Tab-separated table of C-alpha atoms in Angstrom:
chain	number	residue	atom	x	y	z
S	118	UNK	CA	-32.817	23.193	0.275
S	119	UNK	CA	-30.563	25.660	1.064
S	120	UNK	CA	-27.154	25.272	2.193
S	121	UNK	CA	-27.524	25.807	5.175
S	122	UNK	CA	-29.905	23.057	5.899
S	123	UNK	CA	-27.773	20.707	3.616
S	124	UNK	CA	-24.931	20.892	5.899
S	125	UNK	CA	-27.498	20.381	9.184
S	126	UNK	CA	-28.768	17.559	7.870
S	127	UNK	CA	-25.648	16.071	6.543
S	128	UNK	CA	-24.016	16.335	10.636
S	129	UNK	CA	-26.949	15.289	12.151
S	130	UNK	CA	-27.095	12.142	14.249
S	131	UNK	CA	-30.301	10.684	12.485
S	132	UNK	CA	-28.012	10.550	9.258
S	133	UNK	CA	-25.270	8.805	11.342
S	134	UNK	CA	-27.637	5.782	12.725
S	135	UNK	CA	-29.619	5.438	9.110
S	136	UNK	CA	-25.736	5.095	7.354
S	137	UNK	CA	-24.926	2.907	9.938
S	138	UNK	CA	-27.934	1.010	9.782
S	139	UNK	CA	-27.702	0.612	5.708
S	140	UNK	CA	-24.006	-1.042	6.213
S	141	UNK	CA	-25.184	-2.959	9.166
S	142	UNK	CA	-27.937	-4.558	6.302
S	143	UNK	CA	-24.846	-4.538	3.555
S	144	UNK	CA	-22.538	-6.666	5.812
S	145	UNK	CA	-25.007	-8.857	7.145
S	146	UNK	CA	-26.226	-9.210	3.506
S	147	UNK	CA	-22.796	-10.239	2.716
S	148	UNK	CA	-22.778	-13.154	5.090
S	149	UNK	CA	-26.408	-14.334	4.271
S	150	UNK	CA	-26.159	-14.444	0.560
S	151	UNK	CA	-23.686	-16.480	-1.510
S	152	UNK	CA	-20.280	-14.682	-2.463
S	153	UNK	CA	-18.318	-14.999	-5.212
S	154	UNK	CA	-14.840	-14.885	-3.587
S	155	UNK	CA	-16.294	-17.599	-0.361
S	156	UNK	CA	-17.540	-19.916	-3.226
S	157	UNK	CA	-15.249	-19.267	-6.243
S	158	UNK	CA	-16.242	-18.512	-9.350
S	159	UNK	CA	-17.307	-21.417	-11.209
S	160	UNK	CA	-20.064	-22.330	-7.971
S	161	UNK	CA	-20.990	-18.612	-8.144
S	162	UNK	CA	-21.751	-18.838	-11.674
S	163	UNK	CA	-23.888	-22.318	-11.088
S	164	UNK	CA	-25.910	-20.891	-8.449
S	165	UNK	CA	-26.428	-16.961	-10.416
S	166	UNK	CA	-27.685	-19.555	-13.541
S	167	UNK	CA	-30.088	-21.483	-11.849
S	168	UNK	CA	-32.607	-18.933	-11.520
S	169	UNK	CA	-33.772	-15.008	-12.718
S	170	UNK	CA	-34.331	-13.877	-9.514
S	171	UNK	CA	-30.574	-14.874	-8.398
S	172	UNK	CA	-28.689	-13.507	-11.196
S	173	UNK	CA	-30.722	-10.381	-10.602
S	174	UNK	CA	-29.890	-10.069	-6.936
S	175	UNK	CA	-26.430	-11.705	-7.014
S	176	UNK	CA	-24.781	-10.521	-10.466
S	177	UNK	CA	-27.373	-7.532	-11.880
S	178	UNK	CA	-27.414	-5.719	-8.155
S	179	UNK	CA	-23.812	-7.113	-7.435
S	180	UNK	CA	-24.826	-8.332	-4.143
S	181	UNK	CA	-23.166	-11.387	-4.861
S	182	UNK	CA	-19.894	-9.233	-4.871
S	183	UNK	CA	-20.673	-6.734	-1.582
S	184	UNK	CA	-17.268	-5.708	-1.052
S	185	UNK	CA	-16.573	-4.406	-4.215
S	186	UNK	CA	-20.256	-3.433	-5.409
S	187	UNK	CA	-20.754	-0.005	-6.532
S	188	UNK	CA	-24.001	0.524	-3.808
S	189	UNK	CA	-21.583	-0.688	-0.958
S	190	UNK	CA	-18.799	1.214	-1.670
S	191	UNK	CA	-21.473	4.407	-2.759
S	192	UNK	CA	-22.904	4.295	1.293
S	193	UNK	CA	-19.023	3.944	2.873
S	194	UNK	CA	-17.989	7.319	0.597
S	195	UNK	CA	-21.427	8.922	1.941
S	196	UNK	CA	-20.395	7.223	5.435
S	197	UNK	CA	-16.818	9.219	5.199
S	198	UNK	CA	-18.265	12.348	3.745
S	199	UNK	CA	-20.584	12.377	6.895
S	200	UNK	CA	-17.922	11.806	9.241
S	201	UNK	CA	-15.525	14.440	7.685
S	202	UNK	CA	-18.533	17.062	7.682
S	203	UNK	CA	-19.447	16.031	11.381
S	204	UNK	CA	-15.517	15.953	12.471
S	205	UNK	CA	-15.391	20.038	10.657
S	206	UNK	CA	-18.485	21.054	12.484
S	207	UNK	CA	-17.639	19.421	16.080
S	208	UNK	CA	-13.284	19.721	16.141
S	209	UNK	CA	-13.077	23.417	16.852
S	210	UNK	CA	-16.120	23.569	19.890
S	211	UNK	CA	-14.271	20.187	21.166
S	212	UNK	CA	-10.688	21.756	21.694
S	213	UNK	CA	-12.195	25.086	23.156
S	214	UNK	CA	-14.317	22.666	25.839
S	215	UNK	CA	-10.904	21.064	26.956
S	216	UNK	CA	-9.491	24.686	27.456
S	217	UNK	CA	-9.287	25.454	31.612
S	218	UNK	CA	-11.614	28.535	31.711
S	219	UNK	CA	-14.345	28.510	34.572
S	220	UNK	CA	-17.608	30.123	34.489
S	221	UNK	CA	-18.622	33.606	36.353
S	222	UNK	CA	-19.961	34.254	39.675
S	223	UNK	CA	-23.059	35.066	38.280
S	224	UNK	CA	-23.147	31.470	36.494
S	225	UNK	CA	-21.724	29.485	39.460
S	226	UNK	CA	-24.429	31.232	41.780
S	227	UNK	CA	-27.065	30.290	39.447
S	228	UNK	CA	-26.157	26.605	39.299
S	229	UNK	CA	-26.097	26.740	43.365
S	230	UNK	CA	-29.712	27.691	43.408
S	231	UNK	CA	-30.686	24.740	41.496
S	232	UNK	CA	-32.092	22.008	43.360
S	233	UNK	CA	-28.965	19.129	42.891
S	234	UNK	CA	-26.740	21.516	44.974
S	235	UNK	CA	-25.679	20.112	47.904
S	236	UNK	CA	-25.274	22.077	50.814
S	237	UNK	CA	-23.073	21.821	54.416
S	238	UNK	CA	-22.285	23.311	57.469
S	239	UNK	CA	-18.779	23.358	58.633
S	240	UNK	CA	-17.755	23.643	62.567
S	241	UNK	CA	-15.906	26.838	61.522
S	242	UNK	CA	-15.628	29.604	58.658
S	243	UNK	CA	-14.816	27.836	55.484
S	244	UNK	CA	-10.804	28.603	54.514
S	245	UNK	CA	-10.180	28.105	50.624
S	246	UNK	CA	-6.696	26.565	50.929
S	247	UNK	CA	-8.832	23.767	52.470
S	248	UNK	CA	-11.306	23.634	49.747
S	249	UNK	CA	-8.555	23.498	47.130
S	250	UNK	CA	-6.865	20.892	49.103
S	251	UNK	CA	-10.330	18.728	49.368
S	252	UNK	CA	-10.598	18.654	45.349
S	253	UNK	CA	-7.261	18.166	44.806
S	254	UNK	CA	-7.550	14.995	46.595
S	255	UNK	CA	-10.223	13.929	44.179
S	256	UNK	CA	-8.285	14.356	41.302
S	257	UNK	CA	-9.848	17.729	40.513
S	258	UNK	CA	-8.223	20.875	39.216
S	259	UNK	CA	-9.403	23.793	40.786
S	260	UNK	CA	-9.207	27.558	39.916
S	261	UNK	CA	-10.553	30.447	42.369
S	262	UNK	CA	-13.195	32.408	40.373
S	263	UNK	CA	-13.851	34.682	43.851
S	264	UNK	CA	-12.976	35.118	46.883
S	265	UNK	CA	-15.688	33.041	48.058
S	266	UNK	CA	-15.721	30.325	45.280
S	267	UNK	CA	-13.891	27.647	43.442
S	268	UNK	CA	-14.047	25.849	40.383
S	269	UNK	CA	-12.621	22.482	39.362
S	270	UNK	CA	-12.726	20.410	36.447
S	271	UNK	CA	-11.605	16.819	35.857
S	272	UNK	CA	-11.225	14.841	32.953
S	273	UNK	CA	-11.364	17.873	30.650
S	274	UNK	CA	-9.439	16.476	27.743
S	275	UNK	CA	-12.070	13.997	27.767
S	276	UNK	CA	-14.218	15.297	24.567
S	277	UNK	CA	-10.925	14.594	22.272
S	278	UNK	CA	-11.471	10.879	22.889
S	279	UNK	CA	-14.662	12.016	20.421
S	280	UNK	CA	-12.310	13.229	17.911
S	281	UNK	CA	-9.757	10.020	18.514
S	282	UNK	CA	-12.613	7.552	18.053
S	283	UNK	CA	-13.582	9.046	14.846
S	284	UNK	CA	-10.545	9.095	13.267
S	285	UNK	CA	-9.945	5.863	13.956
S	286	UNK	CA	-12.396	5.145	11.343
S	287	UNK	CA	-10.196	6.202	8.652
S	288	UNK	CA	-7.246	4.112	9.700
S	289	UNK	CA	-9.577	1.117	9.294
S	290	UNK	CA	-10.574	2.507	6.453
S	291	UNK	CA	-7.071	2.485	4.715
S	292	UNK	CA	-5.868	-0.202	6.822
S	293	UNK	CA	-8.617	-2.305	5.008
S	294	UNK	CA	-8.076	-1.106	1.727
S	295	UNK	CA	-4.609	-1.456	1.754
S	296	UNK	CA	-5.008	-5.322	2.825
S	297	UNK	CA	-7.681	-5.550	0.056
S	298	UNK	CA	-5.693	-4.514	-2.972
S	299	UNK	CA	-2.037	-5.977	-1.435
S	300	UNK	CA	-3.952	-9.377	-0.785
S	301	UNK	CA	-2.583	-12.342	-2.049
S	302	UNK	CA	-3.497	-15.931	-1.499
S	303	UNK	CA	-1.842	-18.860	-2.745
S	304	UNK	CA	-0.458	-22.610	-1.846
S	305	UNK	CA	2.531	-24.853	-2.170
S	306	UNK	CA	3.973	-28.257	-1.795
S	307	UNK	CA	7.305	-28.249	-0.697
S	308	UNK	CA	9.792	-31.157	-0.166
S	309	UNK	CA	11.833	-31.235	2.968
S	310	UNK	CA	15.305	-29.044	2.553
S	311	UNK	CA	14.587	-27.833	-1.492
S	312	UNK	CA	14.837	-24.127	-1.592
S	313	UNK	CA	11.161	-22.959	-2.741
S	314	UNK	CA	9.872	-19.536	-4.645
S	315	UNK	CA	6.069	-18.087	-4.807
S	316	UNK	CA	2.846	-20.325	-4.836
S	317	UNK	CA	2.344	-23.888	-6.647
S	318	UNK	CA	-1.019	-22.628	-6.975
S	319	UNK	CA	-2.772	-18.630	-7.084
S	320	UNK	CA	-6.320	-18.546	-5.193
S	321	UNK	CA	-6.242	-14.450	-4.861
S	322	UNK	CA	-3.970	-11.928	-6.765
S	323	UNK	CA	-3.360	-9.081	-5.443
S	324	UNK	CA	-5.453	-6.098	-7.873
S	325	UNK	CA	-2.372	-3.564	-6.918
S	326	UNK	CA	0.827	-5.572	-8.141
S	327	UNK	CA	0.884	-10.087	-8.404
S	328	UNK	CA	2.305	-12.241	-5.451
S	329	UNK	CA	5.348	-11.638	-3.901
S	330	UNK	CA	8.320	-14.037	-4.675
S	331	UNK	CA	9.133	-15.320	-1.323
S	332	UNK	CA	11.605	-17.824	-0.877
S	333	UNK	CA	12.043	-20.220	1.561
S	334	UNK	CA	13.045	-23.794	3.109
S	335	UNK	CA	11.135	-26.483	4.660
S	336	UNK	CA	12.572	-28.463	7.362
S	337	UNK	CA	11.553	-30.815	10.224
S	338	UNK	CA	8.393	-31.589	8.940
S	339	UNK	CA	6.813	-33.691	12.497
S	340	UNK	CA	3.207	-34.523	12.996
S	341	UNK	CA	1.603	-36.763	15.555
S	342	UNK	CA	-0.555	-39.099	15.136
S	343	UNK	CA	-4.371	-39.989	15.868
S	344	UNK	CA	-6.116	-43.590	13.945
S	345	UNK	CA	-3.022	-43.381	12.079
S	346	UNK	CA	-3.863	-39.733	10.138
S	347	UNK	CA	-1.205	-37.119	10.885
S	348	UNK	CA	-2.301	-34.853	13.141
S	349	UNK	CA	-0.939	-31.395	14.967
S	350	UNK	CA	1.174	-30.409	11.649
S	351	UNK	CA	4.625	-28.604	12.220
S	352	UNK	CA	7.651	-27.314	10.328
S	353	UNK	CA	10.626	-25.525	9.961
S	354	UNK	CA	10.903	-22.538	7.831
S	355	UNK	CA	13.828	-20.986	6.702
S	356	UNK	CA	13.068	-17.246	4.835
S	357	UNK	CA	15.869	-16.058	2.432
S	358	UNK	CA	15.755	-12.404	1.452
S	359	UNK	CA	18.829	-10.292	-0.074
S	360	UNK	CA	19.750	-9.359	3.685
S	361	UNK	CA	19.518	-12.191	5.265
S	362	UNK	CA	16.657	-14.490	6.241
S	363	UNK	CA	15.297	-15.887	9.452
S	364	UNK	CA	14.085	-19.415	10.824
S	365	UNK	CA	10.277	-19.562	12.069
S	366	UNK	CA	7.600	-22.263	12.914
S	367	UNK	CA	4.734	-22.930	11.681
S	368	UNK	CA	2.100	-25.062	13.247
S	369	UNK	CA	-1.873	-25.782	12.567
S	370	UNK	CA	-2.706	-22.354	14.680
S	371	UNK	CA	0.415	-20.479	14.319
S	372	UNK	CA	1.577	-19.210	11.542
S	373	UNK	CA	5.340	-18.076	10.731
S	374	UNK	CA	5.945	-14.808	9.349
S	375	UNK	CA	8.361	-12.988	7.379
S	376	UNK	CA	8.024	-9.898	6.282
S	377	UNK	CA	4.437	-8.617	5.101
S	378	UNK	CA	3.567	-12.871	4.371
S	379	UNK	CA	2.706	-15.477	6.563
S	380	UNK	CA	2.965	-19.319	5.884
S	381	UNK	CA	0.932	-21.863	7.790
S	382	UNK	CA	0.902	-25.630	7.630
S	383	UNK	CA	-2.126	-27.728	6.543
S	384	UNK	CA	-0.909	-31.068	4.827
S	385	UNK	CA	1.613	-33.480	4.985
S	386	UNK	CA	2.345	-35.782	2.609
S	387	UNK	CA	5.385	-38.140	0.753
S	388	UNK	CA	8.098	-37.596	-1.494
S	389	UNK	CA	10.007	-39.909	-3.029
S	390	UNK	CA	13.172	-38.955	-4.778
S	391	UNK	CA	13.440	-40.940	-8.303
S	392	UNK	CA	17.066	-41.392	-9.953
S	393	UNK	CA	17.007	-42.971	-13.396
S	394	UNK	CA	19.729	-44.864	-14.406
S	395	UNK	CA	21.093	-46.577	-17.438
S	396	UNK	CA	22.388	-50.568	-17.058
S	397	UNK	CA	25.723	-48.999	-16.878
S	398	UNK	CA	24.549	-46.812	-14.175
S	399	UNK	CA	25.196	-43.369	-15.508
S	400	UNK	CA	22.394	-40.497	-14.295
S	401	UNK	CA	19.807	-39.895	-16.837
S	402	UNK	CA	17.700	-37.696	-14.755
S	403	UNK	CA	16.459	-37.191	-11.093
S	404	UNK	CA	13.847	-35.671	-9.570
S	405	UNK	CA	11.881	-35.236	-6.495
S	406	UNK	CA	7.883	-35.647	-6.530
S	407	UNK	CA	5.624	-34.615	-4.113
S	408	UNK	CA	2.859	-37.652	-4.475
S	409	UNK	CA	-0.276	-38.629	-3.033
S	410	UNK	CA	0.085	-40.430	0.543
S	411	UNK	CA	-3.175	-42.337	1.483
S	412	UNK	CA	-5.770	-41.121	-0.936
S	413	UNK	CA	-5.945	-38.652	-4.195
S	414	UNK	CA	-5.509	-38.473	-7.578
S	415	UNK	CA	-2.099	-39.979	-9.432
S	416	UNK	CA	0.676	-37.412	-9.983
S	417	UNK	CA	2.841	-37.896	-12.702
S	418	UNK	CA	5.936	-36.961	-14.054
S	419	UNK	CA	7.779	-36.750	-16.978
S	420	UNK	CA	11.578	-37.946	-16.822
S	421	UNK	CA	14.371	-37.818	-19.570
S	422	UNK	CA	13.055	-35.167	-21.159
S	423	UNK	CA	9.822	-36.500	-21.779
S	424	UNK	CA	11.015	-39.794	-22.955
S	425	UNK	CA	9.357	-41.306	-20.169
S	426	UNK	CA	6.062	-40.529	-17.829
S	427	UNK	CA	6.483	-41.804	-14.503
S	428	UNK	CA	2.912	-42.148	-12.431
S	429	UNK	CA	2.477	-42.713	-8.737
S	430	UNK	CA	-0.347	-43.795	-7.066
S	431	UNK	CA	-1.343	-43.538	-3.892
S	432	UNK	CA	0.654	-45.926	-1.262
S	433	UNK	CA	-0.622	-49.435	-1.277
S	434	UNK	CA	-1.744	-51.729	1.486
S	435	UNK	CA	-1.813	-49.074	3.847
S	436	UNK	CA	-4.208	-47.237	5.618
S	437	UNK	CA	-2.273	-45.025	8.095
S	438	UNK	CA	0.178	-42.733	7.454
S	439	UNK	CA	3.596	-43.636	7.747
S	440	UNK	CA	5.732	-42.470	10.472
S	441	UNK	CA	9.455	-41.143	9.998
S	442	UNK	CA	10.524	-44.434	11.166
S	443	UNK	CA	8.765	-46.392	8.462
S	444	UNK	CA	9.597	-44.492	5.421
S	445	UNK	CA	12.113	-47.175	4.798
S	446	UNK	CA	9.351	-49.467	3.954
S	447	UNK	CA	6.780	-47.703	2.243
S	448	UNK	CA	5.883	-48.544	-0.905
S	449	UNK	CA	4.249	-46.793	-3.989
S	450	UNK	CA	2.346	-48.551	-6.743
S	451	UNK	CA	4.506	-47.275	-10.199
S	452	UNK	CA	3.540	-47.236	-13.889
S	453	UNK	CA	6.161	-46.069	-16.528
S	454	UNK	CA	5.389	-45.345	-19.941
S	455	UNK	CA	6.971	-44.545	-22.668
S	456	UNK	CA	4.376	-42.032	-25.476
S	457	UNK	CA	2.950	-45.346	-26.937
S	458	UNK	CA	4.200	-47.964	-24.332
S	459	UNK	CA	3.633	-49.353	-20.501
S	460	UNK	CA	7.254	-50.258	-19.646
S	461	UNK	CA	6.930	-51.171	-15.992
S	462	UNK	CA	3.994	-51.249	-13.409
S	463	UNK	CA	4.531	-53.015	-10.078
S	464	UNK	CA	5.558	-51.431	-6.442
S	465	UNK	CA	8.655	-50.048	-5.356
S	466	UNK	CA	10.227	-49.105	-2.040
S	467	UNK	CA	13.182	-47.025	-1.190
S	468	UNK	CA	16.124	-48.484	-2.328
S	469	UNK	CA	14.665	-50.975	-4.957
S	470	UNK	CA	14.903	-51.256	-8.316
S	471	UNK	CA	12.555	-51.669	-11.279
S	472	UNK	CA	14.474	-52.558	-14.609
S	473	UNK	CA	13.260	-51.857	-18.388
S	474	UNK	CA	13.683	-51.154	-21.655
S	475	UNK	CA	17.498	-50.572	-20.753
S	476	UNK	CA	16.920	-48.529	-17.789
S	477	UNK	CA	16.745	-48.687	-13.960
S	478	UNK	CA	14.422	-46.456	-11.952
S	479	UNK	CA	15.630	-45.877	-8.357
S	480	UNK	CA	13.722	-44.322	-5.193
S	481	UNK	CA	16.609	-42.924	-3.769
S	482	UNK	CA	15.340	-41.173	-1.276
S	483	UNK	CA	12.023	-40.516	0.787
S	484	UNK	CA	11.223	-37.690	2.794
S	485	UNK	CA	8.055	-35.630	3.647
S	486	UNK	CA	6.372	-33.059	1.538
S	487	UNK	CA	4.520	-30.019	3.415
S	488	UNK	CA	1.480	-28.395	1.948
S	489	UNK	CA	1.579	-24.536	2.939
S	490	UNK	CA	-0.834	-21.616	2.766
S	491	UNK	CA	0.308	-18.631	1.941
S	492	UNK	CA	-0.690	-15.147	2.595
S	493	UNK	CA	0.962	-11.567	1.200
S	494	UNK	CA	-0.490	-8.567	2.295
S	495	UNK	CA	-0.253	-4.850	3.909
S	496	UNK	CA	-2.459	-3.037	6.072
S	497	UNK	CA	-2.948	-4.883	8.684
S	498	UNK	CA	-0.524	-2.878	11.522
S	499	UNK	CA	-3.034	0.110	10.437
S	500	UNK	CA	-6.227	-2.160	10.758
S	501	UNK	CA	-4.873	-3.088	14.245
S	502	UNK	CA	-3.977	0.439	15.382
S	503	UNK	CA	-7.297	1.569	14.256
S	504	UNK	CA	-9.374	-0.558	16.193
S	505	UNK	CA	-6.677	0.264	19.034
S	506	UNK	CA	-7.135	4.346	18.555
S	507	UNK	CA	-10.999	3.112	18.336
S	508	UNK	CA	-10.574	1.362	21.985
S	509	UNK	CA	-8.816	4.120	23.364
S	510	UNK	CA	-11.226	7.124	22.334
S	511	UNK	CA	-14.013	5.364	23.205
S	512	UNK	CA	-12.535	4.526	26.863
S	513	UNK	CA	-11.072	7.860	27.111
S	514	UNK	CA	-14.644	9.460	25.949
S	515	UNK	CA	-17.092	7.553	28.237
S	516	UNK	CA	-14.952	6.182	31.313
S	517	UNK	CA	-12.834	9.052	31.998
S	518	UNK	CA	-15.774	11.563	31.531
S	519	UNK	CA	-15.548	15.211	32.364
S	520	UNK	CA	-17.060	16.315	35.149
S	521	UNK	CA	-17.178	19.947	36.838
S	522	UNK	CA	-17.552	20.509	40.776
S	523	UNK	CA	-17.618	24.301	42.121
S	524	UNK	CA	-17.851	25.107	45.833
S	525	UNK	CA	-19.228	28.315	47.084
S	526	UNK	CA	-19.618	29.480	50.644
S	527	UNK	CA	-20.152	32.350	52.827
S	528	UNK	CA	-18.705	32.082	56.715
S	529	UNK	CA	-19.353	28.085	57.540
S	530	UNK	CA	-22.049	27.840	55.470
S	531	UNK	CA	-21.224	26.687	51.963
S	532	UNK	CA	-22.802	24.964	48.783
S	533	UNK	CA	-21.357	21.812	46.524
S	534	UNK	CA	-22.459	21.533	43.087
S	535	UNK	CA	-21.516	19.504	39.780
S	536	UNK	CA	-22.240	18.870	36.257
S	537	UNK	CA	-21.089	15.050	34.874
S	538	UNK	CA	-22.098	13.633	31.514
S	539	UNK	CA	-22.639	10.689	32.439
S	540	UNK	CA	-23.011	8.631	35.415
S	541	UNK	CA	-25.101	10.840	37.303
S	542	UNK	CA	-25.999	8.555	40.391
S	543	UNK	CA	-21.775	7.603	40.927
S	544	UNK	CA	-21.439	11.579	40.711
S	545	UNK	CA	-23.899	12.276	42.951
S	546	UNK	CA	-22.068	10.042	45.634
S	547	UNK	CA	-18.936	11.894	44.617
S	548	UNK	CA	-20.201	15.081	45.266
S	549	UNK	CA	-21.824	13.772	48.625
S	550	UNK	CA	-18.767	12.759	50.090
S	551	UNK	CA	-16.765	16.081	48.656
S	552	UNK	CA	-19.280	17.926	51.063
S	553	UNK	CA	-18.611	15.663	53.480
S	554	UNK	CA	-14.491	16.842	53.683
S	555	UNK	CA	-15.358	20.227	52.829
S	556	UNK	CA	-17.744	20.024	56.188
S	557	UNK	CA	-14.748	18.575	58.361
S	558	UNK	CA	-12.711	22.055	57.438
S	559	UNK	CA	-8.828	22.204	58.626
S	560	UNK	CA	-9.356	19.604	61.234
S	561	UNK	CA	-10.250	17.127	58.731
């Protein structure tokens, strides 16, 4: 195939709709069939076990893995290619079509004597001044090719919208790549007022550097409440950076931001702050503990250095979550252990006491824990102003279309005539009542 025919077949539109069709079938293969990073990695590898056929279409073909699979990421490079090739062939014939020059006599005469021309009778010699003045009023702008005829044009900087929509691809392009390989996804539990740094827990690590150490405050944690479950999550966040910080909310729907991250609320849950004590009532250690409220697995905590274990169940003799108001007298079911020894088990409420083995354990204080989701990442003011720059070509490309109107005439006889791209009936009115002005003449 020679070169030539390479290049015609690489800029046509059938190659356009059959790429677009093939990632049309990619993506919606990506929602239809099980992926690793929806799932995680352990289900992915259950459900690429179970059979042949699955770990042949989901692991050996790597359509278990679109996004990053080698045949998806083969058609976008073929997709960009194309639209580089197409954006070479078409730039230079787009920037000479928005240039103002009109066509000849001969030309303008030729498209009179076609059989869309429109043509009037005015009650006296047609004057140009009033022909200029008529599509001028319409938004047209006109330039006198004769002495005899006139050609406007409006909307001519309409075909760059062509060129604006296009490039808009590769801002979503990069905009999605950079939020791809910036991306990172992780959560934390975080008592009211302690200072907090990074995730308790990673889900996603950024490929292109790990997560970013963001530190903040929790405050205010409020909640209402529906069948006694907390409901409509909120806090206070307080973002410390080396100039500064600033103070955001964060609610269910509405994340706070700082920076390229964004924290949202999504749990709520007790803390209890435990202060262990010798019978002389010196500190041996303290610390806060973020434990289960009304259901979950037993957290538990080492104290004096590991001397002790301190486990906390989930509250007892409850089955609604406890309001600000009755912190005071919630209780939590406590087992202490030493490595070889249970110490103390029973139930203990802010401000009590349980006493063994020559020490006192204390809840000193109770406050609320918030469970946060965190998300790092850049690109997405570049994903946004692509599909803007999309928007805009496309509405500057096909609602402000270029259209061309030329008016010849000779004594009061004259002839209206236009090319649109689109639109052809709504032109066709335009140009109807244009010859109905241009008819009227100066006493219009």
């Amino acid at each position: 195939m020679s070169q030539s025919k390479v290049i015609v077949a690489l800029t046509s539109l059938k190659t356009t709709v059959l790429l677009i069709c093939l990632l049309a079938l990619l993506l919606f293969l990506n929602v239809a069939l099980p992926q690793e990073r929806v799932v995680g990695e352990e289900r992915f590898q259950e459900i690429t076990d179970a059979s042949p056929i699955a770990t042949f279409v989901l692991a050996d073909l790597g359509l278990g893995r679109i996004s990053v699979s080698p045949l998806f990421l083969g058609f976008l490079g073929v997709f960009f290619v194309h639209l580089v090739a197409v954006l070479v062939k078409r730039t230079g014939v787009t920037i000479r079509r928005t240039r103002l020059r009109p066509p000849s006599v001969e030309t303008l005469e030729t498209w009179a004597a076609g059989e869309r021309s429109l043509h009037g009778e005015a009650a006296e010699d047609v004057d140009r001044r009033h022909v200029l003045g008529v599509l001028k009023g319409f938004g047209y702008r006109s330039v006198p090719v004769a002495d005899s005829a006139v050609w406007s044009v409006k909307h001519r900087s309409a075909p760059l919208g062509f060129l604006l929509f296009h490039l808009s691809f590769f801002l979503i392009c990069i905009g999605g790549a950079a939020i791809y390989y910036t991306r990172s996804v992780g959560t934390a539990r975080v008592v009211e007022e302690y200072e907090f740094t990074g995730f308790t827990s990673v889900i996603r690590e950024a490929p292109l550097g790990g997560p970013q150490g963001l530190r903040f405050s929790v405050h205010d944690v409020d909640m209402d409440f529906e069948d006694g479950q907390p409901v409509h999550l909120s806090a206070t966040i307080r973002f410390r950076g080396p100039r500064g910080g600033r103070v955001a909310t964060t609610e269910i729907n509405h994340p706070a931001r700082w920076g390229t991250s964004t924290v949202i609320i999504n749990r709520a849950g007790l803390a209890p702050l435990l202060w262990l004590q010798d019978l002389q009532g010196f500190t041996i250690d303290r610390m806060m503990v973020a434990a289960p409220t009304l259901s979950g697995n037993p957290t538990t905590v080492p104290l004096a250095d590991g001397a002790l274990s301190v486990e906390l169940r989930p509250m007892v003799d409850r089955s609604s979550f406890p309001s600000r108001d009755e912190l005071a007298d919630t209780e939590f079911e406590i087992s202490v252990r030493r490595p070889q020894e249970l110490v103390f088990e029973g139930t203990l409420r802010q401000g009590q006491e349980a006493v063994f083995d020559g020490a006192v354990l204390v809840i000193d204080d109770l406050r609320y824990w918030a469970g946060l989701y965190i998300v790092s990442e850049r690109g997405g003011s570049l994903l946004i102003g692509g599909f803007t720059v999309g928007i805009i070509g496309l509405v500057w490309r096909l609602m402000l279309y270029r259209r061309e109107v030329s008016v010849l005439w000779k004594g009061n006889t004259f002839c209206v005539v236009g090319r649109a791209e689109y639109f052809s009936h709504r032109f066709r009115e335009e140009l109807e009542t244009i010859t109905t002005y241009v008819s009227k003449g100066n006493d219009r």
